[in-house]
Amino acid sequence: MELMFAGLAGILLGVAVQFAAPHRATRGPVLLPALGGIVALVVWQALTWLQGAAPWLAYDGGWIWVITLAASAIATVVVGWSLSNRRQHDDDDLLHRLSHLGRAQTT
């Protein structure tokens, strides 16, 4: 049951970053929520496997939640900002190249 809540929390973090990151129109509306959910699910599952070696990662403890949500938030923020900036740069470069297409170059 906690796995479901972790995935849902990752999706909600992805939705928040989707609206907070710049150039929202340059990426799909589901990319960051899906990424947030996937990262949260993978991190949660990995941390549950480590519970035998690290008892402080119990379900009722707070550290498993902090680590899972922090990893999900960091992943969505990094991908959201870098993907948006890269896409905006590529779109501007393409516009510049197409607007100068066919002009004679003088040297």
CSV table of C-alpha atoms in Angstrom, one decimal:
chain,number,residue,atom,x,y,z
A,1,MET,CA,0.0,0.0,0.0
A,2,GLU,CA,2.8,2.4,0.8
A,3,LEU,CA,4.3,1.8,-2.7
A,4,MET,CA,1.1,3.2,-4.2
A,5,PHE,CA,1.3,6.3,-2.0
A,6,ALA,CA,5.0,6.8,-2.9
A,7,GLY,CA,4.1,6.6,-6.6
A,8,LEU,CA,1.2,9.0,-6.2
A,9,ALA,CA,3.4,11.4,-4.3
A,10,GLY,CA,6.0,11.2,-7.1
A,11,ILE,CA,3.4,11.9,-9.7
A,12,LEU,CA,2.1,14.9,-7.8
A,13,LEU,CA,5.6,16.3,-7.4
A,14,GLY,CA,6.0,15.9,-11.2
A,15,VAL,CA,2.8,17.8,-11.8
A,16,ALA,CA,4.1,20.6,-9.5
A,17,VAL,CA,7.4,20.8,-11.4
A,18,GLN,CA,5.5,20.7,-14.7
A,19,PHE,CA,3.8,23.9,-13.9
A,20,ALA,CA,6.8,25.5,-12.1
A,21,ALA,CA,9.5,24.8,-14.8
A,22,PRO,CA,9.9,27.4,-17.5
A,23,HIS,CA,8.8,26.9,-21.2
A,24,ARG,CA,6.0,24.4,-20.3
A,25,ALA,CA,4.9,24.3,-24.0
A,26,THR,CA,8.2,22.7,-25.1
A,27,ARG,CA,7.6,19.4,-23.4
A,28,GLY,CA,4.8,17.0,-23.1
A,29,PRO,CA,2.3,17.5,-20.3
A,30,VAL,CA,2.7,13.9,-18.9
A,31,LEU,CA,6.5,13.6,-19.1
A,32,LEU,CA,7.5,15.0,-15.7
A,33,PRO,CA,4.6,13.5,-13.8
A,34,ALA,CA,5.4,10.1,-15.3
A,35,LEU,CA,9.1,10.6,-14.5
A,36,GLY,CA,8.3,11.6,-10.9
A,37,GLY,CA,6.2,8.5,-10.4
A,38,ILE,CA,8.7,6.1,-11.9
A,39,VAL,CA,11.6,7.5,-9.9
A,40,ALA,CA,9.5,7.4,-6.7
A,41,LEU,CA,8.5,3.8,-7.3
A,42,VAL,CA,12.0,2.6,-8.2
A,43,VAL,CA,13.6,4.4,-5.2
A,44,TRP,CA,11.0,3.2,-2.8
A,45,GLN,CA,11.4,-0.4,-3.9
A,46,ALA,CA,15.2,-0.2,-3.7
A,47,LEU,CA,14.9,1.2,-0.2
A,48,THR,CA,12.6,-1.5,0.9
A,49,TRP,CA,15.1,-4.1,-0.2
A,50,LEU,CA,17.7,-2.3,1.9
A,51,GLN,CA,15.6,-2.5,5.1
A,52,GLY,CA,17.3,-5.6,6.3
A,53,ALA,CA,20.7,-3.9,6.3
A,54,ALA,CA,19.3,-0.5,7.4
A,55,PRO,CA,16.5,-0.8,9.9
A,56,TRP,CA,16.1,3.0,10.0
A,57,LEU,CA,14.3,2.6,6.6
A,58,ALA,CA,11.2,1.2,8.1
A,59,TYR,CA,7.8,2.0,6.5
A,60,ASP,CA,6.6,3.8,9.6
A,61,GLY,CA,9.8,5.9,9.8
A,62,GLY,CA,10.3,9.1,8.0
A,63,TRP,CA,13.6,8.5,6.2
A,64,ILE,CA,12.3,6.3,3.5
A,65,TRP,CA,9.7,9.0,2.6
A,66,VAL,CA,12.3,11.8,2.7
A,67,ILE,CA,14.7,10.0,0.5
A,68,THR,CA,12.0,8.8,-2.0
A,69,LEU,CA,10.4,12.2,-2.3
A,70,ALA,CA,13.7,14.0,-2.5
A,71,ALA,CA,15.0,11.7,-5.3
A,72,SER,CA,11.7,12.2,-7.2
A,73,ALA,CA,11.8,16.0,-6.8
A,74,ILE,CA,15.5,16.3,-7.8
A,75,ALA,CA,15.0,14.1,-10.9
A,76,THR,CA,11.9,16.0,-12.1
A,77,VAL,CA,13.5,19.4,-11.5
A,78,VAL,CA,16.7,18.5,-13.3
A,79,VAL,CA,15.0,17.0,-16.3
A,80,GLY,CA,12.3,19.7,-16.4
A,81,TRP,CA,14.7,22.6,-16.4
A,82,SER,CA,17.4,21.1,-18.6
A,83,LEU,CA,15.0,19.7,-21.2
A,84,SER,CA,13.1,23.0,-21.4
A,85,ASN,CA,16.2,25.1,-21.8
A,86,ARG,CA,17.7,22.7,-24.3
A,87,ARG,CA,14.5,22.6,-26.4
A,88,GLN,CA,14.2,26.4,-26.3
A,89,HIS,CA,17.8,26.7,-27.4
A,90,ASP,CA,17.3,24.2,-30.3
A,91,ASP,CA,14.1,25.9,-31.4
A,92,ASP,CA,15.8,29.3,-31.5
A,93,ASP,CA,18.7,27.9,-33.4
A,94,LEU,CA,16.4,26.3,-36.0
A,95,LEU,CA,14.5,29.5,-36.4
A,96,HIS,CA,17.7,31.4,-36.9
A,97,ARG,CA,19.0,28.9,-39.5
A,98,LEU,CA,15.7,28.8,-41.4
A,99,SER,CA,15.3,32.6,-41.4
A,100,HIS,CA,18.8,32.9,-43.1
A,101,LEU,CA,18.3,30.1,-45.6
A,102,GLY,CA,18.9,31.0,-49.2
A,103,ARG,CA,20.5,34.4,-48.5
A,104,ALA,CA,23.8,34.9,-50.4
A,105,GLN,CA,26.7,35.1,-48.1
A,106,THR,CA,29.2,37.8,-48.6
A,107,THR,CA,32.7,37.7,-47.3
